[in-house]
Amino acid sequence: AVTRSGTNDWRLRAAAVNRNEALMGDLVLPTGSVEASGVARSLFALSAGGPLVRDRGHLYIAAEAESRSRPPSGFNLFRDDPSVVRIAPDQLGALQESLTSQFDLDAGTGEAYALDQQLANVFARVDWNFPGGSRLTVRNIFSLTTNDESPNRTAFDEYELSSNGVERSSMSNTTSFQLFSPISATVSNQLDLSVQRVTDETTPNSTFPQMEVEVISSIDDTPYQRSVRFGGEFFGQVNDLAQTTVRLTNALDLQRGDDVLTLGLTGAWYDISHTFLPGAGGDYFFASVDDFRNNAPERFQITRLADGYDATAAFDVVEWGAFAQHQLNAGQGLSMRFGLRVDMPIVLGAPETNFEVLDFFGYDTGKLPSGNLLISPRWGFNWQSGGEKRWQVRMGAGMFAGQLPYV
């Protein structure tokens, strides 16, 4: 849909998809076949496009909403063989009952249950042609996703109950403006402006501390030992991100015959706010079920900030860049491109120096790799055979610097 645009005729399209577990066969697992449960998908899509002013302005809109559900991946109690899960159902039930009777808390379920995922996307585009050949394209792309992440149900590591899961919600909205302007028969200009807002929110399925209990089970007269984990997920107790990006780019094309020289400048501003404090709600480890019943943890940890500090890291970044490219026609179906891009990210402000890290590791956390030049040369060619043009060869090489991971 991103490349679609409206035309001089109004068109409306709709589509729907539905899948239910009743229409699926059994799931084939290493331990045998089991009935599919908790698997469903429904999708509805709608698009419309047409003229705002005939031969001058056109509108195109596409939207879709999707809902999915699936069980946790791996092996689940009450569905799969307990010897694969390595936990006896009665032992897990006794642990859940102890949590409820002693603390009035719900550990969640250890069996297969439905993990939901909701997705919504809306794309809108307006194209407007001006007298003189200039053209403006305005786009807006909105996306919203909520997803229940699967607790660990593999045959290894801790067995996580549903209360140890998290829901992640992500929103992204990007508005962009592109202005194409012919200056002369051999010179044209493209101006791009985009504004993006992104948020990621993590919500634990429970608000009480994370707890881990070592459980010993007897299954068919064979002893098994495995930890069971429940409560607020350690890394999801405080974990949210918000980021705004504004980018402006201008590219000038100079054409001489089949050769095109492109010169451009770009600048971007990032406003980033990341709140992250793993273990803010606490984490308990009990070496046995009896220790849990006696409230005798072997280990306890909780993350606390020193006075005057905040769990939110908020900072701004400015990026400047310039680029040039020469596209030339070498004849005999061969075209080549030579390019060079230079970027310079600058982090505004700096964190405080952690003197313990400085003394132990010798690194100053107050010094950032800011203001360094990132140089990216590249070269490529495209060869197209003559006649029926049945053969085409492409190749490229260069040094490329991707988006810096500020978070």
Coordinates of C-alpha atoms in Angstrom, one line a residue:
A1 CA 0.0 0.0 0.0
V2 CA 2.9 2.4 0.6
T3 CA 3.6 2.7 -3.2
R4 CA -0.1 2.8 -4.2
S5 CA -1.8 6.1 -5.1
G6 CA -5.2 7.4 -6.1
T7 CA -6.3 7.7 -9.8
N8 CA -9.0 9.6 -11.7
D9 CA -11.4 6.8 -10.9
W10 CA -12.8 6.0 -7.4
R11 CA -12.1 2.5 -6.4
L12 CA -13.1 0.7 -3.2
R13 CA -11.7 -2.7 -2.1
A14 CA -12.4 -4.9 1.0
A15 CA -11.1 -8.2 2.1
A16 CA -11.5 -10.5 5.1
V17 CA -9.8 -13.6 6.4
N18 CA -10.8 -15.9 9.3
R19 CA -9.0 -19.0 10.6
N20 CA -10.2 -21.0 13.6
E21 CA -8.7 -23.9 15.5
A22 CA -11.6 -26.1 14.4
L23 CA -10.3 -25.9 10.8
M24 CA -6.8 -27.0 11.8
G25 CA -5.3 -30.4 12.1
D26 CA -3.4 -31.7 15.1
L27 CA -0.1 -30.2 16.1
V28 CA 2.8 -32.6 15.5
L29 CA 5.3 -32.5 18.4
P30 CA 8.3 -34.6 19.2
T31 CA 6.3 -36.3 21.9
G32 CA 3.4 -37.0 19.5
S33 CA 0.3 -35.3 18.1
V34 CA -1.9 -33.0 20.2
E35 CA -5.1 -31.2 19.4
A36 CA -4.6 -27.6 18.2
S37 CA -6.1 -25.1 20.7
G38 CA -6.0 -21.4 21.1
V39 CA -5.0 -20.8 17.5
A40 CA -7.1 -18.3 15.6
R41 CA -6.7 -15.4 13.2
S42 CA -9.1 -12.8 11.7
L43 CA -8.2 -10.0 9.3
F44 CA -10.2 -7.2 7.8
A45 CA -8.8 -4.8 5.2
L46 CA -10.3 -1.8 3.4
S47 CA -8.9 0.5 0.8
A48 CA -10.3 3.5 -1.2
G49 CA -8.8 5.8 -3.7
G50 CA -9.9 8.4 -6.2
P51 CA -9.6 12.1 -7.4
L52 CA -9.9 15.1 -5.1
V53 CA -9.6 17.3 -8.2
R54 CA -9.4 15.4 -11.5
D55 CA -6.0 15.3 -13.1
R56 CA -4.7 17.5 -10.2
G57 CA -5.1 15.9 -6.8
H58 CA -5.6 12.2 -5.7
L59 CA -6.3 10.5 -2.5
Y60 CA -5.6 6.9 -1.4
I61 CA -6.4 5.3 2.0
A62 CA -5.8 1.8 3.2
A63 CA -6.6 0.3 6.6
E64 CA -6.4 -3.1 8.1
A65 CA -7.2 -4.7 11.5
E66 CA -5.9 -8.1 12.5
S67 CA -6.4 -10.3 15.6
R68 CA -4.4 -13.4 16.3
S69 CA -4.2 -15.9 19.1
R70 CA -1.8 -18.8 19.7
P71 CA -0.7 -21.0 22.6
P72 CA 2.7 -20.6 24.3
S73 CA 5.4 -22.2 22.2
G74 CA 7.1 -25.3 23.7
F75 CA 5.7 -27.9 26.0
N76 CA 2.7 -27.2 28.2
L77 CA 1.4 -29.0 31.2
F78 CA -1.9 -30.9 30.9
R79 CA -1.4 -31.0 27.1
D80 CA 2.0 -32.6 26.8
D81 CA 3.8 -35.5 28.6
P82 CA 4.8 -34.3 32.2
S83 CA 8.2 -36.1 31.7
V84 CA 9.0 -33.6 28.9
V85 CA 7.9 -30.7 31.0
R86 CA 9.7 -32.2 34.0
I87 CA 7.1 -31.0 36.4
A88 CA 4.2 -33.0 37.9
P89 CA 0.8 -31.3 37.7
D90 CA 0.0 -32.0 41.4
Q91 CA 3.3 -30.4 42.5
L92 CA 2.5 -27.3 40.5
G93 CA -1.0 -27.2 41.8
A94 CA 0.3 -27.4 45.4
L95 CA 2.7 -24.5 44.7
Q96 CA -0.1 -22.3 43.2
E97 CA -2.4 -23.1 46.2
S98 CA 0.4 -22.1 48.6
L99 CA 0.8 -18.7 46.9
T100 CA -2.9 -18.1 47.1
S101 CA -3.4 -19.2 50.7
Q102 CA -0.3 -17.4 52.1
F103 CA -0.3 -14.2 50.1
D104 CA -3.7 -14.1 48.3
L105 CA -1.8 -13.9 44.9
D106 CA -2.6 -15.6 41.7
A107 CA 0.4 -17.4 40.1
G108 CA -1.4 -17.8 36.8
T109 CA -1.8 -21.0 34.7
G110 CA 0.8 -23.5 33.8
E111 CA -1.2 -25.0 31.0
A112 CA -1.7 -23.9 27.4
Y113 CA -3.7 -20.7 27.1
A114 CA -4.4 -18.1 24.4
L115 CA -1.8 -15.4 23.7
D116 CA -3.4 -12.5 21.9
Q117 CA -2.0 -10.1 19.3
Q118 CA -3.9 -7.1 17.9
L119 CA -2.6 -5.2 15.0
A120 CA -4.0 -2.0 13.3
N121 CA -2.5 -0.1 10.3
V122 CA -3.7 2.9 8.5
F123 CA -2.0 4.4 5.5
A124 CA -3.1 7.6 3.8
R125 CA -1.6 9.4 0.8
V126 CA -2.4 12.6 -1.1
D127 CA -0.7 13.5 -4.4
W128 CA -1.0 17.0 -5.8
N129 CA 0.2 18.2 -9.2
F130 CA 1.0 21.9 -9.5
P131 CA 1.3 24.0 -12.7
G132 CA 4.8 24.0 -14.0
G133 CA 5.5 20.3 -13.2
S134 CA 6.0 20.4 -9.4
R135 CA 4.4 17.6 -7.5
L136 CA 3.7 17.2 -3.7
T137 CA 3.2 13.8 -2.0
V138 CA 1.9 13.7 1.6
R139 CA 1.9 10.4 3.4
N140 CA 0.8 9.3 6.9
I141 CA 1.5 5.8 8.2
F142 CA 0.0 4.7 11.6
S143 CA 0.6 1.4 13.2
L144 CA -0.5 0.0 16.6
T145 CA 0.4 -3.4 17.9
T146 CA -0.4 -5.1 21.3
N147 CA 1.2 -8.5 21.8
D148 CA 1.2 -11.0 24.6
E149 CA 4.7 -12.4 24.7
S150 CA 5.0 -16.2 25.3
P151 CA 6.4 -17.3 28.7
N152 CA 9.2 -19.9 28.5
R153 CA 7.8 -23.3 27.9
T154 CA 10.8 -25.0 26.3
A155 CA 12.3 -28.1 27.8
F156 CA 15.1 -26.1 29.3
D157 CA 15.5 -23.2 31.7
E158 CA 12.8 -22.1 34.1
Y159 CA 9.1 -23.0 33.5
E160 CA 7.2 -19.7 33.4
L161 CA 3.5 -19.4 34.4
S162 CA 1.2 -17.0 32.7
S163 CA 1.7 -14.3 35.5
N164 CA 5.3 -14.1 34.4
G165 CA 4.3 -12.9 30.9
V166 CA 4.2 -9.4 29.6
E167 CA 2.1 -7.4 27.1
R168 CA 4.0 -5.1 24.8
S169 CA 2.3 -2.3 23.1
S170 CA 4.0 -0.4 20.2
M171 CA 2.7 2.6 18.4
S172 CA 4.3 4.3 15.4
N173 CA 3.1 7.3 13.4
T174 CA 5.0 8.8 10.5
T175 CA 4.0 11.9 8.5
S176 CA 6.1 12.7 5.5
F177 CA 6.1 15.5 2.8
Q178 CA 7.9 15.1 -0.6
L179 CA 8.1 18.0 -3.0
F180 CA 9.4 17.3 -6.5
S181 CA 10.4 20.4 -8.4
P182 CA 11.8 20.7 -11.9
I183 CA 14.1 23.8 -12.1
S184 CA 15.1 23.5 -15.7
A185 CA 15.3 20.8 -18.4
T186 CA 18.4 19.4 -16.8
V187 CA 18.0 20.3 -13.1
S188 CA 15.4 19.1 -10.6
N189 CA 15.1 19.1 -6.9
Q190 CA 13.5 16.8 -4.3
L191 CA 12.7 18.1 -0.7
D192 CA 11.7 15.5 2.0
L193 CA 10.4 16.2 5.4
S194 CA 9.3 13.5 7.8
V195 CA 8.1 13.5 11.4
Q196 CA 7.9 10.2 13.3
R197 CA 6.6 9.3 16.8
V198 CA 7.3 5.9 18.3
T199 CA 6.3 4.5 21.7
D200 CA 6.9 1.1 23.2
E201 CA 5.2 0.2 26.5
T202 CA 5.8 -3.0 28.5
T203 CA 3.1 -4.1 31.0
P204 CA 3.7 -7.2 33.2
N205 CA 0.8 -9.6 33.7
S206 CA 1.2 -9.2 37.5
T207 CA 2.3 -6.5 39.9
F208 CA 3.9 -8.6 42.6
P209 CA 7.6 -9.4 42.6
Q210 CA 9.0 -12.1 40.4
M211 CA 9.4 -15.5 42.3
E212 CA 11.3 -18.6 41.3
V213 CA 10.9 -21.9 43.2
E214 CA 12.9 -25.1 42.6
V215 CA 10.3 -27.9 42.3
I216 CA 11.2 -31.6 42.7
S217 CA 8.7 -34.0 41.1
S218 CA 8.2 -37.7 40.8
I219 CA 6.9 -38.8 37.5
D220 CA 6.5 -42.5 36.8
D221 CA 8.9 -43.2 39.8
T222 CA 11.5 -40.9 38.2
P223 CA 12.7 -37.8 40.0
Y224 CA 12.7 -34.5 38.1
Q225 CA 13.9 -31.1 39.1
R226 CA 13.0 -27.8 37.5
S227 CA 12.5 -24.2 38.6
V228 CA 9.0 -22.6 38.3
R229 CA 8.8 -18.8 37.8
F230 CA 5.9 -16.5 38.3
G231 CA 5.1 -12.9 39.2
G232 CA 6.1 -9.7 37.5
E233 CA 8.8 -10.4 34.8
F234 CA 12.2 -9.1 35.9
F235 CA 13.0 -7.0 32.9
G236 CA 9.5 -5.8 32.2
Q237 CA 8.7 -4.3 35.6
V238 CA 9.8 -0.8 34.4
N239 CA 10.5 -0.6 30.7
D240 CA 9.0 2.1 28.4
L241 CA 10.4 4.0 25.4
A242 CA 9.2 7.2 23.6
Q243 CA 11.0 8.7 20.6
T244 CA 10.3 11.6 18.2
T245 CA 12.3 12.0 15.0
V246 CA 12.3 14.9 12.6
R247 CA 14.3 14.5 9.4
L248 CA 14.8 17.0 6.5
T249 CA 16.6 16.0 3.3
N250 CA 17.2 18.0 0.1
A251 CA 18.6 16.4 -3.1
L252 CA 19.5 18.2 -6.3
D253 CA 19.8 16.3 -9.6
L254 CA 22.0 17.6 -12.4
Q255 CA 21.4 15.7 -15.7
R256 CA 23.6 15.7 -18.8
G257 CA 22.5 13.3 -21.4
D258 CA 22.3 9.9 -19.7
D259 CA 24.5 11.0 -16.8
V260 CA 23.0 12.2 -13.5
L261 CA 24.9 13.9 -10.7
T262 CA 23.0 14.0 -7.4
L263 CA 24.1 16.3 -4.5
G264 CA 22.3 16.3 -1.2
L265 CA 22.2 17.5 2.4
T266 CA 20.3 15.9 5.3
G267 CA 19.7 16.7 8.9
A268 CA 17.8 14.9 11.7
W269 CA 16.8 15.6 15.3
Y270 CA 16.0 12.8 17.8
D271 CA 14.2 13.3 21.1
I272 CA 14.6 10.1 23.1
S273 CA 13.2 9.1 26.5
H274 CA 13.8 5.6 27.8
T275 CA 12.6 4.4 31.2
F276 CA 14.2 1.2 32.2
L277 CA 14.8 -0.2 35.7
P278 CA 14.9 -4.1 35.7
G279 CA 14.1 -5.6 39.0
A280 CA 12.3 -2.5 40.4
G281 CA 9.6 -4.7 41.9
G282 CA 12.0 -7.3 43.3
D283 CA 13.0 -11.0 42.6
Y284 CA 12.9 -13.9 45.0
F285 CA 14.5 -17.4 44.6
F286 CA 13.4 -20.3 46.8
A287 CA 15.5 -23.5 46.8
S288 CA 12.5 -25.7 47.5
V289 CA 8.7 -25.7 47.8
D290 CA 9.1 -26.0 51.6
D291 CA 11.3 -22.9 51.7
F292 CA 8.6 -21.1 49.8
R293 CA 5.9 -22.2 52.3
N294 CA 8.2 -21.1 55.1
N295 CA 8.9 -17.7 53.4
A296 CA 12.7 -18.5 53.5
P297 CA 14.2 -17.3 50.2
E298 CA 17.8 -18.2 49.4
R299 CA 18.2 -15.1 47.4
F300 CA 16.4 -11.7 47.1
Q301 CA 17.3 -8.8 44.9
I302 CA 15.7 -5.4 44.1
T303 CA 16.9 -2.4 42.1
R304 CA 16.8 0.9 43.8
L305 CA 18.1 4.3 42.5
A306 CA 20.4 6.5 44.5
D307 CA 18.9 9.8 45.7
G308 CA 18.7 12.3 42.9
Y309 CA 18.7 9.8 40.1
D310 CA 15.8 8.9 37.7
A311 CA 15.0 5.7 35.9
T312 CA 14.4 7.7 32.7
A313 CA 17.3 8.5 30.4
A314 CA 16.2 11.5 28.3
F315 CA 18.5 13.0 25.7
D316 CA 18.6 14.6 22.2
V317 CA 20.7 13.8 19.2
V318 CA 21.3 15.8 16.1
E319 CA 22.6 14.2 12.9
W320 CA 24.1 16.1 9.9
G321 CA 24.9 14.5 6.6
A322 CA 25.9 15.1 3.0
F323 CA 25.9 12.8 0.0
A324 CA 26.9 12.8 -3.7
Q325 CA 26.3 10.2 -6.4
H326 CA 27.3 10.0 -10.1
Q327 CA 25.2 7.7 -12.3
L328 CA 26.7 7.3 -15.8
N329 CA 25.9 5.3 -18.9
A330 CA 29.0 3.5 -20.1
G331 CA 27.3 2.1 -23.2
Q332 CA 26.6 -1.5 -24.3
G333 CA 23.9 -1.8 -21.7
L334 CA 26.2 -0.9 -18.8
S335 CA 25.5 1.8 -16.2
M336 CA 27.6 2.5 -13.2
R337 CA 27.1 4.5 -9.9
F338 CA 29.7 6.1 -7.7
G339 CA 28.6 7.5 -4.4
L340 CA 29.9 9.0 -1.2
R341 CA 28.0 9.8 2.0
V342 CA 29.3 11.5 5.1
D343 CA 27.3 11.6 8.4
M344 CA 28.1 13.2 11.8
P345 CA 25.9 12.3 14.8
I346 CA 26.1 14.7 17.8
V347 CA 24.7 13.7 21.2
L348 CA 23.4 16.8 23.0
G349 CA 24.4 16.6 26.6
A350 CA 26.2 13.7 28.4
P351 CA 25.5 11.4 31.3
E352 CA 27.4 11.7 34.6
T353 CA 30.6 9.9 35.2
N354 CA 30.2 6.7 37.1
F355 CA 33.5 6.7 39.1
E356 CA 33.1 3.1 40.2
V357 CA 33.0 2.0 36.5
L358 CA 35.9 4.4 35.8
D359 CA 38.0 3.0 38.6
F360 CA 37.3 -0.7 37.8
F361 CA 37.1 -0.7 34.0
G362 CA 38.9 2.4 33.1
Y363 CA 36.0 3.8 31.0
D364 CA 34.4 7.2 31.5
T365 CA 30.6 6.9 31.2
G366 CA 30.5 10.7 30.8
K367 CA 32.3 10.6 27.4
L368 CA 30.3 9.8 24.4
P369 CA 31.3 9.0 20.8
S370 CA 29.8 12.2 19.6
G371 CA 30.8 14.4 16.6
N372 CA 32.7 11.6 14.7
L373 CA 32.5 11.5 10.9
L374 CA 31.0 8.3 9.4
I375 CA 32.3 8.0 5.8
S376 CA 30.4 5.6 3.5
P377 CA 31.7 5.2 -0.1
R378 CA 29.9 2.9 -2.5
W379 CA 30.0 1.7 -6.1
G380 CA 27.7 -0.4 -8.2
F381 CA 26.9 -1.4 -11.8
N382 CA 24.0 -2.8 -13.8
W383 CA 24.4 -4.6 -17.1
Q384 CA 21.5 -5.4 -19.4
S385 CA 22.0 -7.6 -22.4
G386 CA 20.8 -6.4 -25.8
G387 CA 18.2 -8.0 -28.1
E388 CA 15.5 -9.7 -26.0
K389 CA 17.3 -8.5 -22.8
R390 CA 17.2 -11.9 -21.3
W391 CA 20.2 -11.3 -19.1
Q392 CA 20.9 -8.8 -16.3
V393 CA 23.8 -8.6 -13.9
R394 CA 24.0 -6.3 -10.9
M395 CA 26.7 -5.8 -8.4
G396 CA 27.6 -3.3 -5.7
A397 CA 30.1 -2.8 -3.0
G398 CA 30.8 -0.2 -0.3
M399 CA 31.1 0.8 3.3
F400 CA 27.7 1.4 4.9
A401 CA 26.8 2.8 8.3
G402 CA 23.3 2.0 9.5
Q403 CA 21.1 3.8 12.0
L404 CA 22.9 4.2 15.3
P405 CA 21.3 2.3 18.1
Y406 CA 20.7 5.1 20.6
V407 CA 18.6 2.9 22.8

